[in-house]
Short mmCIF file of C-alpha atoms and ligand atoms in Angstrom, two decimals:
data_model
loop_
_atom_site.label_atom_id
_atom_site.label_comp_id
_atom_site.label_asym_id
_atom_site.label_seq_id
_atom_site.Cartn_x
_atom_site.Cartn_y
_atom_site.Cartn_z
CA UNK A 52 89.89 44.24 201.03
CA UNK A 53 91.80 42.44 198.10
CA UNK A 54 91.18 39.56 196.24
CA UNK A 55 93.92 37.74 193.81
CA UNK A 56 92.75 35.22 191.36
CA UNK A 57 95.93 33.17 190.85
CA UNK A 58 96.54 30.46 187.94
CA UNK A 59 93.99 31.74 185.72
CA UNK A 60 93.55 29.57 182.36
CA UNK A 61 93.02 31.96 180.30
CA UNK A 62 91.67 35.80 180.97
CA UNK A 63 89.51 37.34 178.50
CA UNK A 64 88.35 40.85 177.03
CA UNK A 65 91.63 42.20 178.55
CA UNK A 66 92.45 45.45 177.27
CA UNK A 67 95.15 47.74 177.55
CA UNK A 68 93.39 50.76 177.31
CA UNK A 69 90.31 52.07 178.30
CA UNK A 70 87.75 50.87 174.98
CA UNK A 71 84.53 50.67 175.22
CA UNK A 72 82.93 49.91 172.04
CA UNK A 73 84.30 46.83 169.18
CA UNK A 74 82.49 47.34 165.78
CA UNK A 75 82.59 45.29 162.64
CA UNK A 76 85.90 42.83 162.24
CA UNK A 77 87.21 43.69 165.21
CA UNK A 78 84.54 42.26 167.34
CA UNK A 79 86.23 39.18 166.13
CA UNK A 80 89.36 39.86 168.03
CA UNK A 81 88.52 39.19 171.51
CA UNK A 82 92.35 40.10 173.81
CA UNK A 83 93.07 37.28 175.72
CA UNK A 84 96.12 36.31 178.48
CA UNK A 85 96.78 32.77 178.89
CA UNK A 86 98.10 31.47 182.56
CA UNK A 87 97.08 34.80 184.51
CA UNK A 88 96.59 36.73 187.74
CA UNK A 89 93.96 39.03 188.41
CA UNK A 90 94.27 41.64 191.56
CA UNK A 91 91.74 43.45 192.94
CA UNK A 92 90.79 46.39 195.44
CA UNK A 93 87.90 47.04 197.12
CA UNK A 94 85.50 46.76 194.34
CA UNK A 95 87.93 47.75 191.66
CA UNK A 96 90.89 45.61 189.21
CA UNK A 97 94.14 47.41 189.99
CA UNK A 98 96.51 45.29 188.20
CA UNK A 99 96.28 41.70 186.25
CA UNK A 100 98.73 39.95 184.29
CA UNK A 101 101.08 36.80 183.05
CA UNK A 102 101.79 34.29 186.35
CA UNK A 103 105.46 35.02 185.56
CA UNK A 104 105.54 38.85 186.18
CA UNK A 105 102.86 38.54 189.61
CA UNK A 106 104.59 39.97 192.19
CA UNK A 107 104.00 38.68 195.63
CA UNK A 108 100.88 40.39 196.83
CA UNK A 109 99.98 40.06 200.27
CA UNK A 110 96.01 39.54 199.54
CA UNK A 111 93.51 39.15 201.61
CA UNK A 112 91.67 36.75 199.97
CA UNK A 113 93.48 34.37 197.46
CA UNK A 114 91.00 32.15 194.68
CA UNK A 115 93.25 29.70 192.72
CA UNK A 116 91.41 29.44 189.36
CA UNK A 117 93.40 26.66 187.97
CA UNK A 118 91.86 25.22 184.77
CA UNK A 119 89.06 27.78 184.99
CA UNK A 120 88.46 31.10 182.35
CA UNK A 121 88.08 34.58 183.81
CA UNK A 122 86.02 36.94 181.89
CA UNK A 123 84.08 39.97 182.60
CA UNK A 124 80.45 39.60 184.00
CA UNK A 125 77.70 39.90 181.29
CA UNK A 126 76.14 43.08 180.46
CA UNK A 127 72.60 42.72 179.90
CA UNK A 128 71.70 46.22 178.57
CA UNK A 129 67.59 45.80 178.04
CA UNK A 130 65.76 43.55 180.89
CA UNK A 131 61.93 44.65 181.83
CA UNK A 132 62.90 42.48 185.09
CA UNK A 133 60.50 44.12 187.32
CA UNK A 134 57.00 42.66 186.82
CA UNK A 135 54.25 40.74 188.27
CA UNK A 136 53.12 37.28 187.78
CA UNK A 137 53.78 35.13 184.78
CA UNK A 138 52.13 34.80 181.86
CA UNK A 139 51.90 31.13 181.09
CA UNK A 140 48.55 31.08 180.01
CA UNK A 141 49.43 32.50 177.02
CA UNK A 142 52.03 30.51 176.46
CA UNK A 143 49.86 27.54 175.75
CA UNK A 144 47.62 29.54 173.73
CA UNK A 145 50.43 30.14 171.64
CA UNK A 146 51.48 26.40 171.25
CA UNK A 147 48.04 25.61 170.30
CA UNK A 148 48.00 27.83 167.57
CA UNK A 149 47.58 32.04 168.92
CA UNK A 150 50.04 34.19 167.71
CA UNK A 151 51.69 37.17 169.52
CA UNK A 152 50.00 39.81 168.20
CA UNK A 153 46.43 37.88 168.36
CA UNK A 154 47.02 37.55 172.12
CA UNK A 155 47.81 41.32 172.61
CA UNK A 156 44.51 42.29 170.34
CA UNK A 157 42.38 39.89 172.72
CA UNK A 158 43.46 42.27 175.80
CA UNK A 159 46.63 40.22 177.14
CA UNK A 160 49.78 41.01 176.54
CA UNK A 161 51.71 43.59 178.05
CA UNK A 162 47.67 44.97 179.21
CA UNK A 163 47.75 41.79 181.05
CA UNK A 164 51.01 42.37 183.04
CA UNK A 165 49.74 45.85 183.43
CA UNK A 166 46.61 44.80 185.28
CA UNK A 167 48.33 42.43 187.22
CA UNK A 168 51.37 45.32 188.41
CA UNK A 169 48.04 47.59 189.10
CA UNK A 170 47.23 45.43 191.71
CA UNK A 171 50.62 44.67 193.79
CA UNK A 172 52.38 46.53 196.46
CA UNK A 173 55.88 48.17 195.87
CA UNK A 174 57.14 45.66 198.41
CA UNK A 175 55.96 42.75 196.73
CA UNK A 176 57.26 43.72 193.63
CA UNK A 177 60.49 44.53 194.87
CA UNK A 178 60.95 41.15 196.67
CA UNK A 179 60.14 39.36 193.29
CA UNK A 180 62.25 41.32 191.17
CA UNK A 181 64.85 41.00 193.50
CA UNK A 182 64.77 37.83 194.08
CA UNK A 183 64.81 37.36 190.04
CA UNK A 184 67.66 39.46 189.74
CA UNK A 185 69.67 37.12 192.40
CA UNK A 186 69.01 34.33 190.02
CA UNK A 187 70.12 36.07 186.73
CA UNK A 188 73.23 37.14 189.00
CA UNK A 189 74.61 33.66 190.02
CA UNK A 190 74.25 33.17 186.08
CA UNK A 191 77.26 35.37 185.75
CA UNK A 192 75.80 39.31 184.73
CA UNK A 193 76.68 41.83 186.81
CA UNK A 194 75.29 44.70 184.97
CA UNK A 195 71.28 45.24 184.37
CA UNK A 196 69.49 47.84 182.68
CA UNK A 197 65.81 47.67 183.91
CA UNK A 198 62.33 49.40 181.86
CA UNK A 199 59.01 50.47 183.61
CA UNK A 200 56.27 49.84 181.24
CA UNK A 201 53.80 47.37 182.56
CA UNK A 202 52.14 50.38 184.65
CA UNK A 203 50.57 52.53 182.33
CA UNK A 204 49.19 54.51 184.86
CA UNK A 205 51.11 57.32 186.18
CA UNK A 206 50.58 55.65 189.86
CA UNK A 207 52.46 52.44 188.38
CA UNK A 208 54.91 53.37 186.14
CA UNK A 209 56.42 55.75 189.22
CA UNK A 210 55.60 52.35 191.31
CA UNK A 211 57.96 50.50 189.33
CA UNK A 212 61.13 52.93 188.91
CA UNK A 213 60.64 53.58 192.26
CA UNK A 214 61.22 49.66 192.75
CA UNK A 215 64.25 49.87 190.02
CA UNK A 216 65.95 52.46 192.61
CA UNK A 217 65.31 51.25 195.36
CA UNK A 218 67.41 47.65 193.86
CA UNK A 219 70.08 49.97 192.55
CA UNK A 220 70.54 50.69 196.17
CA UNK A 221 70.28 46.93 197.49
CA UNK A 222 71.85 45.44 194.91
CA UNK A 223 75.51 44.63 193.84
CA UNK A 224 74.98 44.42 190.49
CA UNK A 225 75.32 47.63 188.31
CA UNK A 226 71.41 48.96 187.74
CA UNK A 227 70.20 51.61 184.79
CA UNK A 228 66.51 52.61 184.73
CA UNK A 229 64.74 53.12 181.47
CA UNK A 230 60.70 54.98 181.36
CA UNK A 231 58.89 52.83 179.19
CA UNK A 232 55.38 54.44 179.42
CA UNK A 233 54.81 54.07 175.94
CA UNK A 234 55.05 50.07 175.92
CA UNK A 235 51.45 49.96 175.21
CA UNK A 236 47.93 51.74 174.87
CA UNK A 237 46.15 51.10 178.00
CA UNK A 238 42.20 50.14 177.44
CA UNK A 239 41.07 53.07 178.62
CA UNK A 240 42.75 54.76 176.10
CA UNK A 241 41.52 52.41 173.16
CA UNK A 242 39.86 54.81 171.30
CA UNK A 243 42.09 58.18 171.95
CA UNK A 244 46.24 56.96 171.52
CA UNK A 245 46.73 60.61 171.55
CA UNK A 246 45.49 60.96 175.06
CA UNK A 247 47.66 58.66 176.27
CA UNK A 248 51.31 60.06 174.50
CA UNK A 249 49.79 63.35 176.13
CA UNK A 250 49.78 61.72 179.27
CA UNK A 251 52.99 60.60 178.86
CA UNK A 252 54.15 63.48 178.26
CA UNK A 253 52.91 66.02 180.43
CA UNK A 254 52.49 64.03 183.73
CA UNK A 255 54.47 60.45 183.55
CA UNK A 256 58.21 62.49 181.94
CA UNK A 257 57.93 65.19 184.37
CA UNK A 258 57.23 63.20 187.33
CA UNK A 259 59.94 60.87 186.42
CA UNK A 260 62.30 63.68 186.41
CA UNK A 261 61.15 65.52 189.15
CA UNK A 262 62.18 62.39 191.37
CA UNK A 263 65.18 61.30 189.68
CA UNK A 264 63.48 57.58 188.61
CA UNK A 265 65.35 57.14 185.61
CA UNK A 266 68.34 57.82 182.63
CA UNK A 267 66.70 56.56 180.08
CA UNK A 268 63.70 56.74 177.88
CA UNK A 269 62.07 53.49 175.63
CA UNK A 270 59.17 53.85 173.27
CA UNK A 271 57.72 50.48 171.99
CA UNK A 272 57.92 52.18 168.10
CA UNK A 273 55.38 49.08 166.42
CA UNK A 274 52.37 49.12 164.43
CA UNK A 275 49.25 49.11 166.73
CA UNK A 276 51.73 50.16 169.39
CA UNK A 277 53.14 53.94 169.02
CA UNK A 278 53.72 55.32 165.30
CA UNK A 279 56.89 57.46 164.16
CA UNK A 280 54.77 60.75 165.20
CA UNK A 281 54.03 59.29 168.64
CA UNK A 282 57.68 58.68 168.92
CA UNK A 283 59.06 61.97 168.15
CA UNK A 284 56.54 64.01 170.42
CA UNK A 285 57.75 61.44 173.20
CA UNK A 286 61.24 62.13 172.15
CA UNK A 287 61.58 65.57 171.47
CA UNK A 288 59.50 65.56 175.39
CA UNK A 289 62.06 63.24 177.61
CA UNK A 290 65.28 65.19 175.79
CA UNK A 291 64.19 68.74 177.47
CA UNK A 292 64.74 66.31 180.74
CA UNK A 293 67.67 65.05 179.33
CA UNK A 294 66.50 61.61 179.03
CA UNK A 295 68.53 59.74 176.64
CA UNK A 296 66.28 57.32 174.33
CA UNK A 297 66.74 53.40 174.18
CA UNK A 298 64.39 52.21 171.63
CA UNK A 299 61.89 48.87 170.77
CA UNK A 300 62.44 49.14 167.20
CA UNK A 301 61.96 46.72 163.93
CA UNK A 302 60.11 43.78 166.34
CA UNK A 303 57.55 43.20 163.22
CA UNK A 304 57.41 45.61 161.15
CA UNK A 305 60.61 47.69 159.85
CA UNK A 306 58.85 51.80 158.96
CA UNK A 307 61.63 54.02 160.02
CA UNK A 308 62.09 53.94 163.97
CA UNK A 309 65.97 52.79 163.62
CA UNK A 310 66.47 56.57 161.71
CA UNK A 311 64.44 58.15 163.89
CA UNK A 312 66.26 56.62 166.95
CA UNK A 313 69.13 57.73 165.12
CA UNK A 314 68.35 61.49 164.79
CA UNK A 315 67.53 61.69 168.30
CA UNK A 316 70.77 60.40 169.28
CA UNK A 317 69.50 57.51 170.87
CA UNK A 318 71.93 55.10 172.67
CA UNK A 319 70.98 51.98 171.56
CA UNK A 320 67.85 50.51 169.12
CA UNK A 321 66.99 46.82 170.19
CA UNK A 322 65.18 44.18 168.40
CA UNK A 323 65.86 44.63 164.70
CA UNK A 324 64.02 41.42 163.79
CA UNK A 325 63.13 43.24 160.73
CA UNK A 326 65.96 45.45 159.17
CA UNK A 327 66.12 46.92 155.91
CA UNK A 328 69.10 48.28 154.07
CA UNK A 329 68.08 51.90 155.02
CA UNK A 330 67.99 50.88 158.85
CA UNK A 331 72.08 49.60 158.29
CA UNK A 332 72.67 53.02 156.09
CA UNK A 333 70.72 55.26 159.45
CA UNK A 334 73.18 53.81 161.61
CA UNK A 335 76.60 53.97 159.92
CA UNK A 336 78.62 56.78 161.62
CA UNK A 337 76.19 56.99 164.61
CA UNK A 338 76.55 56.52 168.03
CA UNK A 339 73.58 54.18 168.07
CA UNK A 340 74.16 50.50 168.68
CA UNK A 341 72.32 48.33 167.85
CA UNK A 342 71.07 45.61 170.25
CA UNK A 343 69.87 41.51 169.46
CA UNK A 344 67.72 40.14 171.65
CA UNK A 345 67.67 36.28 170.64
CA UNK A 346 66.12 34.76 173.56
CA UNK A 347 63.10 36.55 172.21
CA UNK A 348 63.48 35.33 168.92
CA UNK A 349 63.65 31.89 170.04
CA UNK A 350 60.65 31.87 172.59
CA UNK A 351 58.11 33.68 169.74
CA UNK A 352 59.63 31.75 167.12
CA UNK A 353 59.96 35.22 165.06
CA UNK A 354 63.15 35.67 162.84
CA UNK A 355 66.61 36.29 164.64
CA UNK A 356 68.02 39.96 164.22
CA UNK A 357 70.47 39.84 160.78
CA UNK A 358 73.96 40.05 162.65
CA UNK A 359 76.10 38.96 160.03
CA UNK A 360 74.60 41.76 157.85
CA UNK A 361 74.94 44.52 160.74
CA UNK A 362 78.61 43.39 161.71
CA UNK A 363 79.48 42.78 157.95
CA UNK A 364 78.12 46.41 157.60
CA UNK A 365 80.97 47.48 160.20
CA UNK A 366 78.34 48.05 162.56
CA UNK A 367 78.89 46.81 166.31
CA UNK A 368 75.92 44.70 167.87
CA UNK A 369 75.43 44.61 171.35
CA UNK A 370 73.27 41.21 172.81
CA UNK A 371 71.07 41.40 175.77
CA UNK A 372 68.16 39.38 177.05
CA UNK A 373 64.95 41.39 177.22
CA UNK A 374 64.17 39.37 180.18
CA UNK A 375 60.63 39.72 180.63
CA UNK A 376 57.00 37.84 181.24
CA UNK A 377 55.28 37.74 177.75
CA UNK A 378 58.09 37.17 175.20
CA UNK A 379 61.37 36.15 177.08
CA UNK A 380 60.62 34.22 180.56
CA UNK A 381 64.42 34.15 180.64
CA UNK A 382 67.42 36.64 182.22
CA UNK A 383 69.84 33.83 181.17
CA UNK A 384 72.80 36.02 179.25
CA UNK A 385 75.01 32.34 178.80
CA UNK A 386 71.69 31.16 176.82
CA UNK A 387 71.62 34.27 174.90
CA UNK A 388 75.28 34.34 173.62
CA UNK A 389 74.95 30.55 172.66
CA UNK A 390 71.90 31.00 170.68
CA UNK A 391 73.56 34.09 168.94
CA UNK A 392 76.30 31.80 167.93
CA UNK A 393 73.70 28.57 167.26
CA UNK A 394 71.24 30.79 165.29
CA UNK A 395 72.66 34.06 164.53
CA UNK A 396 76.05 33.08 163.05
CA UNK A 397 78.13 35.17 165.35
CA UNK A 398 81.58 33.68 166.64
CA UNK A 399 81.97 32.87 170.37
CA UNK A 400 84.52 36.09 169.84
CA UNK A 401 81.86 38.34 168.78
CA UNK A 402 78.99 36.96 170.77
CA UNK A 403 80.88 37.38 173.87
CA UNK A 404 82.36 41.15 172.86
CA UNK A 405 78.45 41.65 172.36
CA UNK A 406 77.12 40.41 176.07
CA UNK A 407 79.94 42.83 177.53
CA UNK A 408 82.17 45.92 176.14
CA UNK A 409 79.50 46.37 173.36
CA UNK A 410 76.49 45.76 176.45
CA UNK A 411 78.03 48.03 178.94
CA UNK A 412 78.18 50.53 175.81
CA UNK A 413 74.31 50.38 175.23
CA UNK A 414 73.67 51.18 179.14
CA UNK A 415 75.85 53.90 179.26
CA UNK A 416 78.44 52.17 181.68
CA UNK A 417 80.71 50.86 178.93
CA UNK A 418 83.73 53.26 181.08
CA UNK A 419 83.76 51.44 184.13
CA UNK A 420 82.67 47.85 182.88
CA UNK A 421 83.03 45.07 180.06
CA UNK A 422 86.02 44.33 179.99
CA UNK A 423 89.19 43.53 182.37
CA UNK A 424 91.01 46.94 182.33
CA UNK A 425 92.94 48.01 185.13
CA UNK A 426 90.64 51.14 186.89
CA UNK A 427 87.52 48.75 185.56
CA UNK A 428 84.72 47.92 188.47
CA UNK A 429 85.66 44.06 189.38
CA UNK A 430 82.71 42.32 187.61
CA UNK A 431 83.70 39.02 186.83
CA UNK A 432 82.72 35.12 186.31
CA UNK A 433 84.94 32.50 187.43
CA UNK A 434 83.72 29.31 185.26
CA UNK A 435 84.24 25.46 186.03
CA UNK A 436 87.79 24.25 184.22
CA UNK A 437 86.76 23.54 180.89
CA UNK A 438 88.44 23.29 177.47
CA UNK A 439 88.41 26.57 175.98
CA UNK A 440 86.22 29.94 175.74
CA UNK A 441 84.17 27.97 172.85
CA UNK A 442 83.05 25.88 175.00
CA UNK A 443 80.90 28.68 176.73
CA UNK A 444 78.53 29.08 173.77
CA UNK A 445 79.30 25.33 172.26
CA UNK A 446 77.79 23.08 175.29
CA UNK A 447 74.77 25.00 175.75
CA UNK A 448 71.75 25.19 178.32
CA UNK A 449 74.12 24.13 180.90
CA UNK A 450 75.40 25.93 183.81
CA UNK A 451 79.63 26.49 183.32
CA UNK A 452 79.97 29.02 186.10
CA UNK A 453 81.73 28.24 188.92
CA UNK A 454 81.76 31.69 190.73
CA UNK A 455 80.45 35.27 190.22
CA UNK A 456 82.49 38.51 191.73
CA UNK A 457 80.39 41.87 191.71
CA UNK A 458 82.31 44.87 193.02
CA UNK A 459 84.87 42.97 194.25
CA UNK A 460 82.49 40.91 196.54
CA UNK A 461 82.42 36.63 196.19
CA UNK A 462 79.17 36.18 195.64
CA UNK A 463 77.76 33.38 197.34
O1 NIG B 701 60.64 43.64 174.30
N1 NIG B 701 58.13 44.27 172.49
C1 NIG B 701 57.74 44.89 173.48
N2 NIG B 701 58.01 44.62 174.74
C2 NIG B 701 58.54 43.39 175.24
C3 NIG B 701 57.51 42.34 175.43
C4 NIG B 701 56.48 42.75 176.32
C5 NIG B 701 55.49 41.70 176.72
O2 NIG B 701 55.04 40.87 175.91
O3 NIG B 701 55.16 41.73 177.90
C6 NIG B 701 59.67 42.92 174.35
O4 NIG B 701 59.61 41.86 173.73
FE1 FE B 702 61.87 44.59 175.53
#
C-alpha cells in the first residue's frame, strides 16, 4: 500500500538525517519544506520533498493537502491512560477550597483510583482505556507511553500492564509501558512504607519481568510519597531487570530526585514544577531529558515547569500530557503545546520540537519517530488549511486537525 500527500503547505520537523534529540537554541530551529509531497510505504515515509522534484508515483492512495500543514504525530511520552472511573468529586472539593495534597491525606487521590482499579475486570479496563486512547488519537498523537500505578497490589499493577500490552497489540499507535508501583503508599501499608518498597521489590519487579509487562520503571520521588532512599533501593532493584527509570520528580518539593534520576541513567525526569539550580547543573551533559507536563500545571493551578531556564541552560525539554484522572483529565497534546507557549514562554518552534523529536526521545522511540525522515514510521497529522504553524498553538482549545495517519493507515 502507498499513500502520497500531494500539495502540502508547508511540511514540518523534516530532517535530513536521522536526529533524534534538539537541545537548547536549536530547539528554536524547527526544518521546514514549503509546497511539498510526502510518499509513503506500508507503514513507513520512503521519500518526501519540493512539488517540483515529485516524480510521478503511481500511488495507491493520493490525499491532496492543499492549504493544509503536515507534521509529525505528537509524542506524548508520560500518560497514566489506563484507569478507572473519574475523579470529579474531588474536583469540586478543590474549587471550594481543598488542596491537592489535603485530598490525598484524606484517603483520595491516587488511593482512590486504586480502590476503584481493585474492583474492575481487565476487560473493562481495557475497553475504557482504549476507547480513551481512540480519542487522544483523532487529536493527532500517535505515540503513547502508558504507567501502571493505580494498582498497588501485585494482582493490579500486573492487571494493568497486562491491559497496556494487550493495547500495544490492538492499537496503531506506538505504546511504551512504564511500572509505577511506587505511585503511592497503599493504606494497608500506612504505618510500614518500607513494607511496601519491599514489596515492590521482591514480588511486583520480578513479576513484571518475568512476563515481559514493561520497559520502563517510574517512582513518584515526593514528600509523603517515596523519599531519595526509597528511590534508590527501587532503582538499583528494576536495573538488575534492566528496567530503564522514568521519573515523577520536583512536583512540590525540589530534594534531589532530578540527580538521583541522573546517576541512574534515567531516560527522562518529568514534572520539574520545582527546580533548583543544582537540578539544571545534575542534568547538563546527561542523557536525561527533562519532561513539562503543563496540562497539570494548569488543572492544579501549581507553578508551570521553568522552560526558559532549562532551554536557556542548553538543556532540551520534552512536553507530554500526564493524561490521567486526579491531576490532568486531559490526553489533549494540541492543548499542551499551546499552553507551553501561553504560559511557559516557549516558541511554537520549540513547543512543537518538544511534543515530538524531543517526546519520542523520552520514550525511547525517538529512532523511528518525531520527525519526517525518510526510513521514519509514517505518523503524521494532516491539519485544516490554516495560516501558518503559529497558528497551531496561537488559536487554542480548538480542534485544527483535519486527518491523522498512524503507520501508514488513514485513520478514520
Ligand atoms: O503525574 N504525581 C503523581 N502522579 C500523577 C497524578 C496521580 C493522581 O492524582 O491520580 C501525576 O500528576
Ligand atoms: Fe504522572
Amino acid at each position: 500500500m502507498t499513500t502520497l500527500i500531494i500539495n502540502i503547505k508547508e511540511l514540518l520537523q523534516v530532517r535530513q538525517t536521522n536526529v533524534t534529540i534538539v537541545s537548547g537554541k536549536d530547539m528554536k530551529i524547527l526544518p521546514t519544506l514549503k509546497n511539498a509531497y510526502v510518499l509513503i510505504e506500508h507503514d513507513t515515509i520512503v521519500e518526501y520533498g519540493s512539488m517540483e522534484d515529485a516524480g510521478s508515483y503511481d500511488a495507491d492512495e493520493v490525499i491532496d493537502a492543499s492549504g493544509k500543514i503536515v507534521l509529525p504525530a505528537w509524542c506524548d511520552s508520560h500518560t497514566h491512560l489506563v484507569f478507572s472511573g473519574d475523579r470529579s468529586q474531588e474536583f469540586v472539593d478543590r474549587i471550594n477550597g481543598l488542596s491537592y495534597e489535603e485530598i490525598a491525606h484524606r484517603g483520595g487521590g491516587i488511593l482512590n483510583s486504586a480502590e476503584r482499579l481493585q474492583k474492575t475486570s481487565e476487560d473493562e479496563l481495557f475497553e475504557a482505556s482504549m476507547q480513551r486512547l481512540e480519542t487522544v488519537i483523532r487529536m493527532g498523537t500517535g505515540a503513547v507511553e502508558i504507567k501502571s500505578g493505580y494498582g498497588l497490589t501485585t494482582e493490579a499493577e500486573l492487571k494493568m500492564l497486562r491491559v497496556a500490552k494487550r493495547i500495544k497489540r490492538e492499537s496503531l499507535a506506538k505504546i511504551k509501558a512504564t511500572f509505577l508501583g511506587a505511585h503511592a503508599i497503599p493504606k494497608e501499608f500506612k504505618d510500614n512504607p518500607e513494607g511496601y518498597v519491599d514489596l515492590i521489590i521482591n514480588e511486583m519487579i520480578p513479576k513484571v519481568s518475568e512476563e515481559d509487562l514493561a520497559e520502563f520503571v517510574d517512582v513518584f520521588c515526593e514528600k509523603g510519597y517515596f523519599s531519595l532512599k526509597d528511590t534508590e533501593r527501587i532503582l538499583k532493584a528494576a536495573s538488575e531487570k534492566h528496567l530503564i527509570p522514568k521519573l515523577h520528580v520536583n512536583q512540590f518539593n525540589a530534594f534531589g530526585g532530578v540527580a538521583l534520576g541522573v546517576k541512574y541513567k534515567a531516560l527522562s525526569v518529568d514534572h520539574l514544577e520545582q527546580l533548583s539550580d543544582e537540578d539544571i547543573h545534575a542534568l547538563k551533559g546527561s542523557d536525561t531529558m527533562p519532561v513539562a507536563l503543563p496540562s497539570c500545571s494548569y488543572f492544579l493551578g501549581i507553578p508551570y515547569t521553568p522552560a526558559r531556564k532549562i532551554i536557556d541552560a542548553g538543556l532540551p525539554l520534552a512536553l507530554a500530557t500526564d493524561y490521567n484522572p486526579g491531576s490532568t483529565p486531559s490526553g489533549n497534546m494540541n492543548f499542551v503545546v499551546s499552553t507551553a507557549c501561553i504560559k511557559m514562554k516557549m516558541t511554537p518552534e520549540e513547543a512543537i520540537n518538544a511534543a515530538t523529536i524531543n517526546g519520542a526521545y523520552a520514550m525511547g522511540i525517538s529512532n523511528q519517530y518525531g520527525s519526517i525522515c525518510r526510513g521514519k514510521k509514517a505518523n503524521l497529522i494532516i491539519t485544516k488549511p490554516i495560516e501558518s504553524y503559529n497558528y497551531l498553538p496561537y488559536a487554542f482549545a480548538d480542534n485544527h486537525i483535519d486527518t491523522v495517519i498512524l503507520h501508514g493507515v488513514v485513520i478514520k
